[in-house]
mmCIF file with all atom_site columns, C-alpha atoms in Angstrom:
data_model
loop_
_atom_site.group_PDB
_atom_site.id
_atom_site.type_symbol
_atom_site.label_atom_id
_atom_site.label_alt_id
_atom_site.label_comp_id
_atom_site.label_asym_id
_atom_site.label_entity_id
_atom_site.label_seq_id
_atom_site.pdbx_PDB_ins_code
_atom_site.Cartn_x
_atom_site.Cartn_y
_atom_site.Cartn_z
_atom_site.occupancy
_atom_site.B_iso_or_equiv
_atom_site.pdbx_formal_charge
_atom_site.auth_seq_id
_atom_site.auth_comp_id
_atom_site.auth_asym_id
_atom_site.auth_atom_id
_atom_site.pdbx_PDB_model_num
ATOM 1   C CA . MET A 1 1   ? -17.104 5.105   17.099  1.00 0.00 ? 1   MET A CA 1
ATOM 2   C CA . THR A 1 2   ? -13.934 6.757   18.509  1.00 0.00 ? 2   THR A CA 1
ATOM 3   C CA . GLU A 1 3   ? -11.412 5.337   20.936  1.00 0.00 ? 3   GLU A CA 1
ATOM 4   C CA . ALA A 1 4   ? -12.907 7.395   23.776  1.00 0.00 ? 4   ALA A CA 1
ATOM 5   C CA . GLN A 1 5   ? -16.354 5.876   23.166  1.00 0.00 ? 5   GLN A CA 1
ATOM 6   C CA . LEU A 1 6   ? -15.123 2.280   23.301  1.00 0.00 ? 6   LEU A CA 1
ATOM 7   C CA . ASP A 1 7   ? -15.482 0.353   26.532  1.00 0.00 ? 7   ASP A CA 1
ATOM 8   C CA . SER A 1 8   ? -12.184 -0.870  27.962  1.00 0.00 ? 8   SER A CA 1
ATOM 9   C CA . ALA A 1 9   ? -12.790 -4.534  27.092  1.00 0.00 ? 9   ALA A CA 1
ATOM 10  C CA . THR A 1 10  ? -13.583 -3.750  23.451  1.00 0.00 ? 10  THR A CA 1
ATOM 11  C CA . ARG A 1 11  ? -10.612 -1.423  23.207  1.00 0.00 ? 11  ARG A CA 1
ATOM 12  C CA . ARG A 1 12  ? -8.262  -4.082  24.600  1.00 0.00 ? 12  ARG A CA 1
ATOM 13  C CA . ARG A 1 13  ? -9.671  -6.641  22.185  1.00 0.00 ? 13  ARG A CA 1
ATOM 14  C CA . LEU A 1 14  ? -9.188  -4.332  19.200  1.00 0.00 ? 14  LEU A CA 1
ATOM 15  C CA . ILE A 1 15  ? -5.651  -3.479  20.292  1.00 0.00 ? 15  ILE A CA 1
ATOM 16  C CA . ARG A 1 16  ? -4.829  -7.193  20.571  1.00 0.00 ? 16  ARG A CA 1
ATOM 17  C CA . PHE A 1 17  ? -6.318  -7.754  17.118  1.00 0.00 ? 17  PHE A CA 1
ATOM 18  C CA . GLY A 1 18  ? -4.316  -4.845  15.704  1.00 0.00 ? 18  GLY A CA 1
ATOM 19  C CA . ILE A 1 19  ? -1.133  -6.232  17.235  1.00 0.00 ? 19  ILE A CA 1
ATOM 20  C CA . GLY A 1 20  ? -2.027  -9.638  15.784  1.00 0.00 ? 20  GLY A CA 1
ATOM 21  C CA . LEU A 1 21  ? -2.391  -8.147  12.297  1.00 0.00 ? 21  LEU A CA 1
ATOM 22  C CA . GLU A 1 22  ? 1.001   -6.472  12.646  1.00 0.00 ? 22  GLU A CA 1
ATOM 23  C CA . ALA A 1 23  ? 2.537   -9.716  13.915  1.00 0.00 ? 23  ALA A CA 1
ATOM 24  C CA . VAL A 1 24  ? 1.270   -11.567 10.822  1.00 0.00 ? 24  VAL A CA 1
ATOM 25  C CA . THR A 1 25  ? 2.622   -8.756  8.617   1.00 0.00 ? 25  THR A CA 1
ATOM 26  C CA . LEU A 1 26  ? 5.936   -8.934  10.445  1.00 0.00 ? 26  LEU A CA 1
ATOM 27  C CA . GLY A 1 27  ? 6.204   -12.713 10.143  1.00 0.00 ? 27  GLY A CA 1
ATOM 28  C CA . TRP A 1 28  ? 5.269   -12.761 6.458   1.00 0.00 ? 28  TRP A CA 1
ATOM 29  C CA . ASN A 1 29  ? 7.817   -10.095 5.596   1.00 0.00 ? 29  ASN A CA 1
ATOM 30  C CA . VAL A 1 30  ? 10.605  -11.706 7.625   1.00 0.00 ? 30  VAL A CA 1
ATOM 31  C CA . VAL A 1 31  ? 10.116  -14.886 5.597   1.00 0.00 ? 31  VAL A CA 1
ATOM 32  C CA . GLY A 1 32  ? 9.703   -12.747 2.468   1.00 0.00 ? 32  GLY A CA 1
ATOM 33  C CA . VAL A 1 33  ? 13.090  -11.084 2.879   1.00 0.00 ? 33  VAL A CA 1
ATOM 34  C CA . VAL A 1 34  ? 14.799  -14.472 2.783   1.00 0.00 ? 34  VAL A CA 1
ATOM 35  C CA . VAL A 1 35  ? 12.664  -15.842 -0.053  1.00 0.00 ? 35  VAL A CA 1
ATOM 36  C CA . LEU A 1 36  ? 13.047  -12.707 -2.164  1.00 0.00 ? 36  LEU A CA 1
ATOM 37  C CA . ALA A 1 37  ? 16.801  -12.542 -1.579  1.00 0.00 ? 37  ALA A CA 1
ATOM 38  C CA . VAL A 1 38  ? 17.151  -16.069 -2.973  1.00 0.00 ? 38  VAL A CA 1
ATOM 39  C CA . LEU A 1 39  ? 14.764  -15.424 -5.877  1.00 0.00 ? 39  LEU A CA 1
ATOM 40  C CA . ALA A 1 40  ? 16.414  -12.097 -6.741  1.00 0.00 ? 40  ALA A CA 1
ATOM 41  C CA . TYR A 1 41  ? 19.845  -13.755 -6.756  1.00 0.00 ? 41  TYR A CA 1
ATOM 42  C CA . THR A 1 42  ? 18.788  -16.700 -8.930  1.00 0.00 ? 42  THR A CA 1
ATOM 43  C CA . SER A 1 43  ? 16.826  -14.561 -11.402 1.00 0.00 ? 43  SER A CA 1
ATOM 44  C CA . ALA A 1 44  ? 18.949  -11.367 -11.268 1.00 0.00 ? 44  ALA A CA 1
ATOM 45  C CA . SER A 1 45  ? 15.689  -9.438  -10.896 1.00 0.00 ? 45  SER A CA 1
ATOM 46  C CA . VAL A 1 46  ? 15.908  -5.756  -9.942  1.00 0.00 ? 46  VAL A CA 1
ATOM 47  C CA . ALA A 1 47  ? 12.201  -5.665  -9.081  1.00 0.00 ? 47  ALA A CA 1
ATOM 48  C CA . LEU A 1 48  ? 12.383  -8.701  -6.769  1.00 0.00 ? 48  LEU A CA 1
ATOM 49  C CA . LEU A 1 49  ? 15.427  -7.256  -5.030  1.00 0.00 ? 49  LEU A CA 1
ATOM 50  C CA . GLY A 1 50  ? 13.643  -3.961  -4.550  1.00 0.00 ? 50  GLY A CA 1
ATOM 51  C CA . PHE A 1 51  ? 10.542  -5.689  -3.247  1.00 0.00 ? 51  PHE A CA 1
ATOM 52  C CA . GLY A 1 52  ? 12.708  -7.563  -0.755  1.00 0.00 ? 52  GLY A CA 1
ATOM 53  C CA . LEU A 1 53  ? 14.156  -4.265  0.465   1.00 0.00 ? 53  LEU A CA 1
ATOM 54  C CA . ASP A 1 54  ? 10.629  -2.875  0.699   1.00 0.00 ? 54  ASP A CA 1
ATOM 55  C CA . SER A 1 55  ? 9.770   -5.853  2.924   1.00 0.00 ? 55  SER A CA 1
ATOM 56  C CA . LEU A 1 56  ? 12.513  -4.731  5.326   1.00 0.00 ? 56  LEU A CA 1
ATOM 57  C CA . ILE A 1 57  ? 10.831  -1.333  5.582   1.00 0.00 ? 57  ILE A CA 1
ATOM 58  C CA . GLU A 1 58  ? 7.449   -2.979  6.149   1.00 0.00 ? 58  GLU A CA 1
ATOM 59  C CA . ILE A 1 59  ? 9.033   -5.008  8.967   1.00 0.00 ? 59  ILE A CA 1
ATOM 60  C CA . PHE A 1 60  ? 10.275  -1.826  10.617  1.00 0.00 ? 60  PHE A CA 1
ATOM 61  C CA . ALA A 1 61  ? 6.891   -0.135  10.145  1.00 0.00 ? 61  ALA A CA 1
ATOM 62  C CA . SER A 1 62  ? 5.113   -3.079  11.782  1.00 0.00 ? 62  SER A CA 1
ATOM 63  C CA . VAL A 1 63  ? 7.489   -2.928  14.747  1.00 0.00 ? 63  VAL A CA 1
ATOM 64  C CA . VAL A 1 64  ? 6.728   0.795   15.101  1.00 0.00 ? 64  VAL A CA 1
ATOM 65  C CA . VAL A 1 65  ? 2.969   0.154   15.208  1.00 0.00 ? 65  VAL A CA 1
ATOM 66  C CA . ILE A 1 66  ? 3.284   -2.706  17.713  1.00 0.00 ? 66  ILE A CA 1
ATOM 67  C CA . TRP A 1 67  ? 5.446   -0.393  19.808  1.00 0.00 ? 67  TRP A CA 1
ATOM 68  C CA . GLU A 1 68  ? 2.807   2.350   19.661  1.00 0.00 ? 68  GLU A CA 1
ATOM 69  C CA . LEU A 1 69  ? -0.143  0.047   20.380  1.00 0.00 ? 69  LEU A CA 1
ATOM 70  C CA . THR A 1 70  ? 1.592   -1.311  23.483  1.00 0.00 ? 70  THR A CA 1
ATOM 71  C CA . GLY A 1 71  ? 1.990   2.186   24.903  1.00 0.00 ? 71  GLY A CA 1
ATOM 72  C CA . ALA A 1 72  ? 5.275   3.533   23.534  1.00 0.00 ? 72  ALA A CA 1
ATOM 73  C CA . GLY A 1 73  ? 5.789   7.285   23.826  1.00 0.00 ? 73  GLY A CA 1
ATOM 74  C CA . GLU A 1 74  ? 4.745   9.643   21.041  1.00 0.00 ? 74  GLU A CA 1
ATOM 75  C CA . ARG A 1 75  ? 8.240   11.169  20.881  1.00 0.00 ? 75  ARG A CA 1
ATOM 76  C CA . ARG A 1 76  ? 9.825   7.776   20.254  1.00 0.00 ? 76  ARG A CA 1
ATOM 77  C CA . GLN A 1 77  ? 7.138   7.005   17.667  1.00 0.00 ? 77  GLN A CA 1
ATOM 78  C CA . ARG A 1 78  ? 7.951   10.188  15.746  1.00 0.00 ? 78  ARG A CA 1
ATOM 79  C CA . LEU A 1 79  ? 11.651  9.334   15.798  1.00 0.00 ? 79  LEU A CA 1
ATOM 80  C CA . ALA A 1 80  ? 10.957  5.828   14.489  1.00 0.00 ? 80  ALA A CA 1
ATOM 81  C CA . LEU A 1 81  ? 8.760   7.201   11.684  1.00 0.00 ? 81  LEU A CA 1
ATOM 82  C CA . ARG A 1 82  ? 11.559  9.577   10.699  1.00 0.00 ? 82  ARG A CA 1
ATOM 83  C CA . LEU A 1 83  ? 13.928  6.611   10.522  1.00 0.00 ? 83  LEU A CA 1
ATOM 84  C CA . ILE A 1 84  ? 11.440  4.844   8.244   1.00 0.00 ? 84  ILE A CA 1
ATOM 85  C CA . GLY A 1 85  ? 11.512  7.938   6.044   1.00 0.00 ? 85  GLY A CA 1
ATOM 86  C CA . VAL A 1 86  ? 15.314  7.746   5.827   1.00 0.00 ? 86  VAL A CA 1
ATOM 87  C CA . ALA A 1 87  ? 15.052  4.056   4.931   1.00 0.00 ? 87  ALA A CA 1
ATOM 88  C CA . PHE A 1 88  ? 12.640  4.904   2.103   1.00 0.00 ? 88  PHE A CA 1
ATOM 89  C CA . VAL A 1 89  ? 15.072  7.514   0.741   1.00 0.00 ? 89  VAL A CA 1
ATOM 90  C CA . LEU A 1 90  ? 17.954  5.010   0.753   1.00 0.00 ? 90  LEU A CA 1
ATOM 91  C CA . LEU A 1 91  ? 15.752  2.387   -0.902  1.00 0.00 ? 91  LEU A CA 1
ATOM 92  C CA . ALA A 1 92  ? 14.706  4.819   -3.640  1.00 0.00 ? 92  ALA A CA 1
ATOM 93  C CA . ALA A 1 93  ? 18.289  5.920   -4.328  1.00 0.00 ? 93  ALA A CA 1
ATOM 94  C CA . TYR A 1 94  ? 19.580  2.342   -4.544  1.00 0.00 ? 94  TYR A CA 1
ATOM 95  C CA . LEU A 1 95  ? 16.786  1.109   -6.800  1.00 0.00 ? 95  LEU A CA 1
ATOM 96  C CA . LEU A 1 96  ? 16.952  4.146   -9.060  1.00 0.00 ? 96  LEU A CA 1
ATOM 97  C CA . VAL A 1 97  ? 20.628  3.477   -9.782  1.00 0.00 ? 97  VAL A CA 1
ATOM 98  C CA . GLN A 1 98  ? 20.042  -0.266  -10.278 1.00 0.00 ? 98  GLN A CA 1
ATOM 99  C CA . ALA A 1 99  ? 17.042  0.204   -12.578 1.00 0.00 ? 99  ALA A CA 1
ATOM 100 C CA . VAL A 1 100 ? 18.721  2.884   -14.720 1.00 0.00 ? 100 VAL A CA 1
ATOM 101 C CA . VAL A 1 101 ? 21.873  0.773   -15.093 1.00 0.00 ? 101 VAL A CA 1
ATOM 102 C CA . ALA A 1 102 ? 19.765  -2.265  -16.045 1.00 0.00 ? 102 ALA A CA 1
ATOM 103 C CA . LEU A 1 103 ? 17.828  -0.286  -18.666 1.00 0.00 ? 103 LEU A CA 1
ATOM 104 C CA . ILE A 1 104 ? 20.959  1.262   -20.184 1.00 0.00 ? 104 ILE A CA 1
ATOM 105 C CA . ALA A 1 105 ? 22.859  -2.038  -20.226 1.00 0.00 ? 105 ALA A CA 1
ATOM 106 C CA . GLY A 1 106 ? 19.869  -4.025  -21.488 1.00 0.00 ? 106 GLY A CA 1
ATOM 107 C CA . HIS A 1 107 ? 20.138  -6.373  -18.496 1.00 0.00 ? 107 HIS A CA 1
ATOM 108 C CA . ARG A 1 108 ? 17.794  -9.363  -18.769 1.00 0.00 ? 108 ARG A CA 1
ATOM 109 C CA . ALA A 1 109 ? 16.417  -11.010 -15.658 1.00 0.00 ? 109 ALA A CA 1
ATOM 110 C CA . ALA A 1 110 ? 15.515  -14.696 -15.712 1.00 0.00 ? 110 ALA A CA 1
ATOM 111 C CA . PRO A 1 111 ? 11.811  -14.931 -14.730 1.00 0.00 ? 111 PRO A CA 1
ATOM 112 C CA . THR A 1 112 ? 11.040  -17.834 -12.390 1.00 0.00 ? 112 THR A CA 1
ATOM 113 C CA . PRO A 1 113 ? 7.764   -19.454 -11.303 1.00 0.00 ? 113 PRO A CA 1
ATOM 114 C CA . GLY A 1 114 ? 8.888   -18.970 -7.702  1.00 0.00 ? 114 GLY A CA 1
ATOM 115 C CA . GLY A 1 115 ? 9.045   -15.206 -8.096  1.00 0.00 ? 115 GLY A CA 1
ATOM 116 C CA . ALA A 1 116 ? 5.606   -15.064 -9.666  1.00 0.00 ? 116 ALA A CA 1
ATOM 117 C CA . GLY A 1 117 ? 4.122   -17.378 -7.042  1.00 0.00 ? 117 GLY A CA 1
ATOM 118 C CA . TRP A 1 118 ? 5.538   -15.504 -4.057  1.00 0.00 ? 118 TRP A CA 1
ATOM 119 C CA . THR A 1 119 ? 4.535   -12.049 -5.295  1.00 0.00 ? 119 THR A CA 1
ATOM 120 C CA . ALA A 1 120 ? 1.007   -13.268 -6.105  1.00 0.00 ? 120 ALA A CA 1
ATOM 121 C CA . ALA A 1 121 ? 0.617   -14.769 -2.621  1.00 0.00 ? 121 ALA A CA 1
ATOM 122 C CA . THR A 1 122 ? 2.063   -11.628 -1.037  1.00 0.00 ? 122 THR A CA 1
ATOM 123 C CA . ALA A 1 123 ? -0.397  -9.406  -2.904  1.00 0.00 ? 123 ALA A CA 1
ATOM 124 C CA . LEU A 1 124 ? -3.371  -11.394 -1.585  1.00 0.00 ? 124 LEU A CA 1
ATOM 125 C CA . VAL A 1 125 ? -2.065  -11.470 1.995   1.00 0.00 ? 125 VAL A CA 1
ATOM 126 C CA . MET A 1 126 ? -1.205  -7.752  2.045   1.00 0.00 ? 126 MET A CA 1
ATOM 127 C CA . PHE A 1 127 ? -4.606  -6.710  0.648   1.00 0.00 ? 127 PHE A CA 1
ATOM 128 C CA . ALA A 1 128 ? -6.346  -8.766  3.363   1.00 0.00 ? 128 ALA A CA 1
ATOM 129 C CA . LEU A 1 129 ? -4.118  -7.353  6.112   1.00 0.00 ? 129 LEU A CA 1
ATOM 130 C CA . ALA A 1 130 ? -4.595  -3.784  4.851   1.00 0.00 ? 130 ALA A CA 1
ATOM 131 C CA . PHE A 1 131 ? -8.376  -4.190  5.022   1.00 0.00 ? 131 PHE A CA 1
ATOM 132 C CA . GLY A 1 132 ? -8.149  -5.498  8.591   1.00 0.00 ? 132 GLY A CA 1
ATOM 133 C CA . LYS A 1 133 ? -5.836  -2.682  9.707   1.00 0.00 ? 133 LYS A CA 1
ATOM 134 C CA . ALA A 1 134 ? -8.011  0.025   8.163   1.00 0.00 ? 134 ALA A CA 1
ATOM 135 C CA . ARG A 1 135 ? -11.137 -1.327  9.818   1.00 0.00 ? 135 ARG A CA 1
ATOM 136 C CA . THR A 1 136 ? -9.495  -1.849  13.210  1.00 0.00 ? 136 THR A CA 1
ATOM 137 C CA . GLY A 1 137 ? -7.704  1.505   13.071  1.00 0.00 ? 137 GLY A CA 1
ATOM 138 C CA . ARG A 1 138 ? -10.953 3.342   12.355  1.00 0.00 ? 138 ARG A CA 1
ATOM 139 C CA . ARG A 1 139 ? -12.733 1.626   15.248  1.00 0.00 ? 139 ARG A CA 1
ATOM 140 C CA . LEU A 1 140 ? -9.871  2.516   17.576  1.00 0.00 ? 140 LEU A CA 1
ATOM 141 C CA . GLY A 1 141 ? -9.521  6.010   16.150  1.00 0.00 ? 141 GLY A CA 1
ATOM 142 C CA . ASN A 1 142 ? -5.814  5.229   15.813  1.00 0.00 ? 142 ASN A CA 1
ATOM 143 C CA . PRO A 1 143 ? -4.119  7.191   12.973  1.00 0.00 ? 143 PRO A CA 1
ATOM 144 C CA . VAL A 1 144 ? -0.895  5.197   13.300  1.00 0.00 ? 144 VAL A CA 1
ATOM 145 C CA . LEU A 1 145 ? -2.598  1.881   12.532  1.00 0.00 ? 145 LEU A CA 1
ATOM 146 C CA . ILE A 1 146 ? -4.641  3.492   9.744   1.00 0.00 ? 146 ILE A CA 1
ATOM 147 C CA . THR A 1 147 ? -1.512  4.987   8.151   1.00 0.00 ? 147 THR A CA 1
ATOM 148 C CA . GLU A 1 148 ? 0.492   1.764   8.384   1.00 0.00 ? 148 GLU A CA 1
ATOM 149 C CA . GLY A 1 149 ? -2.506  -0.013  6.874   1.00 0.00 ? 149 GLY A CA 1
ATOM 150 C CA . ARG A 1 150 ? -2.095  2.224   3.832   1.00 0.00 ? 150 ARG A CA 1
ATOM 151 C CA . VAL A 1 151 ? 1.576   1.219   3.655   1.00 0.00 ? 151 VAL A CA 1
ATOM 152 C CA . THR A 1 152 ? 0.467   -2.415  3.681   1.00 0.00 ? 152 THR A CA 1
ATOM 153 C CA . LEU A 1 153 ? -2.083  -1.675  0.938   1.00 0.00 ? 153 LEU A CA 1
ATOM 154 C CA . VAL A 1 154 ? 0.597   -0.134  -1.254  1.00 0.00 ? 154 VAL A CA 1
ATOM 155 C CA . ASP A 1 155 ? 2.810   -3.129  -0.456  1.00 0.00 ? 155 ASP A CA 1
ATOM 156 C CA . GLY A 1 156 ? 0.105   -5.295  -2.037  1.00 0.00 ? 156 GLY A CA 1
ATOM 157 C CA . ILE A 1 157 ? -0.069  -2.985  -5.036  1.00 0.00 ? 157 ILE A CA 1
ATOM 158 C CA . LEU A 1 158 ? 3.712   -3.167  -5.386  1.00 0.00 ? 158 LEU A CA 1
ATOM 159 C CA . ALA A 1 159 ? 3.572   -6.966  -5.292  1.00 0.00 ? 159 ALA A CA 1
ATOM 160 C CA . THR A 1 160 ? 1.033   -6.819  -8.097  1.00 0.00 ? 160 THR A CA 1
ATOM 161 C CA . ALA A 1 161 ? 3.267   -4.468  -10.116 1.00 0.00 ? 161 ALA A CA 1
ATOM 162 C CA . VAL A 1 162 ? 6.268   -6.763  -9.687  1.00 0.00 ? 162 VAL A CA 1
ATOM 163 C CA . LEU A 1 163 ? 4.142   -9.778  -10.661 1.00 0.00 ? 163 LEU A CA 1
ATOM 164 C CA . VAL A 1 164 ? 3.009   -8.016  -13.847 1.00 0.00 ? 164 VAL A CA 1
ATOM 165 C CA . GLY A 1 165 ? 6.631   -7.227  -14.679 1.00 0.00 ? 165 GLY A CA 1
ATOM 166 C CA . ILE A 1 166 ? 7.660   -10.865 -14.204 1.00 0.00 ? 166 ILE A CA 1
ATOM 167 C CA . LEU A 1 167 ? 4.770   -12.141 -16.330 1.00 0.00 ? 167 LEU A CA 1
ATOM 168 C CA . LEU A 1 168 ? 5.395   -9.666  -19.160 1.00 0.00 ? 168 LEU A CA 1
ATOM 169 C CA . ASP A 1 169 ? 9.064   -10.618 -19.213 1.00 0.00 ? 169 ASP A CA 1
ATOM 170 C CA . GLY A 1 170 ? 8.348   -14.346 -19.126 1.00 0.00 ? 170 GLY A CA 1
ATOM 171 C CA . LEU A 1 171 ? 5.468   -14.383 -21.633 1.00 0.00 ? 171 LEU A CA 1
ATOM 172 C CA . PHE A 1 172 ? 6.550   -11.734 -24.123 1.00 0.00 ? 172 PHE A CA 1
ATOM 173 C CA . GLY A 1 173 ? 10.253  -11.288 -23.479 1.00 0.00 ? 173 GLY A CA 1
ATOM 174 C CA . TRP A 1 174 ? 9.773   -7.677  -22.411 1.00 0.00 ? 174 TRP A CA 1
ATOM 175 C CA . TRP A 1 175 ? 13.027  -7.573  -20.421 1.00 0.00 ? 175 TRP A CA 1
ATOM 176 C CA . TRP A 1 176 ? 12.559  -3.886  -19.632 1.00 0.00 ? 176 TRP A CA 1
ATOM 177 C CA . ALA A 1 177 ? 9.404   -4.644  -17.640 1.00 0.00 ? 177 ALA A CA 1
ATOM 178 C CA . ASP A 1 178 ? 11.486  -5.824  -14.666 1.00 0.00 ? 178 ASP A CA 1
ATOM 179 C CA . PRO A 1 179 ? 13.542  -2.639  -14.128 1.00 0.00 ? 179 PRO A CA 1
ATOM 180 C CA . VAL A 1 180 ? 10.458  -0.534  -14.903 1.00 0.00 ? 180 VAL A CA 1
ATOM 181 C CA . ALA A 1 181 ? 8.648   -2.386  -12.097 1.00 0.00 ? 181 ALA A CA 1
ATOM 182 C CA . GLY A 1 182 ? 11.644  -1.464  -9.944  1.00 0.00 ? 182 GLY A CA 1
ATOM 183 C CA . LEU A 1 183 ? 11.038  2.184   -10.828 1.00 0.00 ? 183 LEU A CA 1
ATOM 184 C CA . VAL A 1 184 ? 7.462   1.817   -9.568  1.00 0.00 ? 184 VAL A CA 1
ATOM 185 C CA . ILE A 1 185 ? 8.947   1.011   -6.171  1.00 0.00 ? 185 ILE A CA 1
ATOM 186 C CA . VAL A 1 186 ? 11.222  4.052   -6.464  1.00 0.00 ? 186 VAL A CA 1
ATOM 187 C CA . ALA A 1 187 ? 8.194   6.307   -6.994  1.00 0.00 ? 187 ALA A CA 1
ATOM 188 C CA . TYR A 1 188 ? 6.402   4.714   -4.043  1.00 0.00 ? 188 TYR A CA 1
ATOM 189 C CA . ALA A 1 189 ? 9.436   5.054   -1.744  1.00 0.00 ? 189 ALA A CA 1
ATOM 190 C CA . VAL A 1 190 ? 9.884   8.728   -2.613  1.00 0.00 ? 190 VAL A CA 1
ATOM 191 C CA . ARG A 1 191 ? 6.190   9.474   -2.068  1.00 0.00 ? 191 ARG A CA 1
ATOM 192 C CA . GLU A 1 192 ? 6.158   7.759   1.320   1.00 0.00 ? 192 GLU A CA 1
ATOM 193 C CA . ALA A 1 193 ? 9.361   9.512   2.433   1.00 0.00 ? 193 ALA A CA 1
ATOM 194 C CA . VAL A 1 194 ? 7.963   12.930  1.457   1.00 0.00 ? 194 VAL A CA 1
ATOM 195 C CA . GLU A 1 195 ? 4.734   12.288  3.349   1.00 0.00 ? 195 GLU A CA 1
ATOM 196 C CA . ILE A 1 196 ? 6.595   11.109  6.456   1.00 0.00 ? 196 ILE A CA 1
ATOM 197 C CA . PHE A 1 197 ? 8.889   14.147  6.518   1.00 0.00 ? 197 PHE A CA 1
ATOM 198 C CA . ARG A 1 198 ? 5.911   16.453  5.988   1.00 0.00 ? 198 ARG A CA 1
ATOM 199 C CA . GLY A 1 199 ? 4.368   14.968  9.088   1.00 0.00 ? 199 GLY A CA 1
ATOM 200 C CA . GLY A 1 200 ? 1.707   12.885  7.382   1.00 0.00 ? 200 GLY A CA 1
ATOM 201 C CA . GLU A 1 201 ? -0.230  15.834  5.973   1.00 0.00 ? 201 GLU A CA 1
ATOM 202 C CA . ASP A 1 202 ? -1.567  13.656  3.161   1.00 0.00 ? 202 ASP A CA 1
ATOM 203 C CA . HIS A 1 203 ? -2.647  10.922  5.576   1.00 0.00 ? 203 HIS A CA 1
ATOM 204 C CA . PRO A 1 204 ? -5.109  12.567  7.959   1.00 0.00 ? 204 PRO A CA 1
ATOM 205 C CA . ALA A 1 205 ? -6.743  10.473  10.626  1.00 0.00 ? 205 ALA A CA 1
ATOM 206 C CA . GLU A 1 206 ? -10.079 9.127   9.619   1.00 0.00 ? 206 GLU A CA 1
#
């Protein structure tokens, strides 16, 4: 069913639900930035620092979608998405330098239970939110919500990658797993930036 086929009451309800999903995403990531900043500082983890920076981008993306769902203009939406693309480029550049330096210097992070616990919880929450956004976006016929839902899905995948890096380091002493997990975020940031600047060609509306 497309947006045009929805009755006004159903459409309003779905829009409110979509805004609610973005509000939960926003709130979780605001808390996450603080938590990850502390965990990254105490453990000297490149991957946790990068994931915290990724949370900042997710916050901005959620604001963009809330803005669009409440009737913001398409021109302003395009500008905001371009700014997200710039943020992804800066994130990738910063993390690439940090990860390469850590690998060359043999930097060893100090894995903590807090880092593992937060990334595991984040993965579960992001996967659930991504499912809700995809379903709601399809019912509304809203490509913005669908696309941001994919960003949230990848956010969950990134949390899983960081968690694996922490566990491998803590269980087997594979210190290189942490900066390699950081490089996973670099690859993700570059891919998202390219897709945004290409105008979302690889993310067609469903």
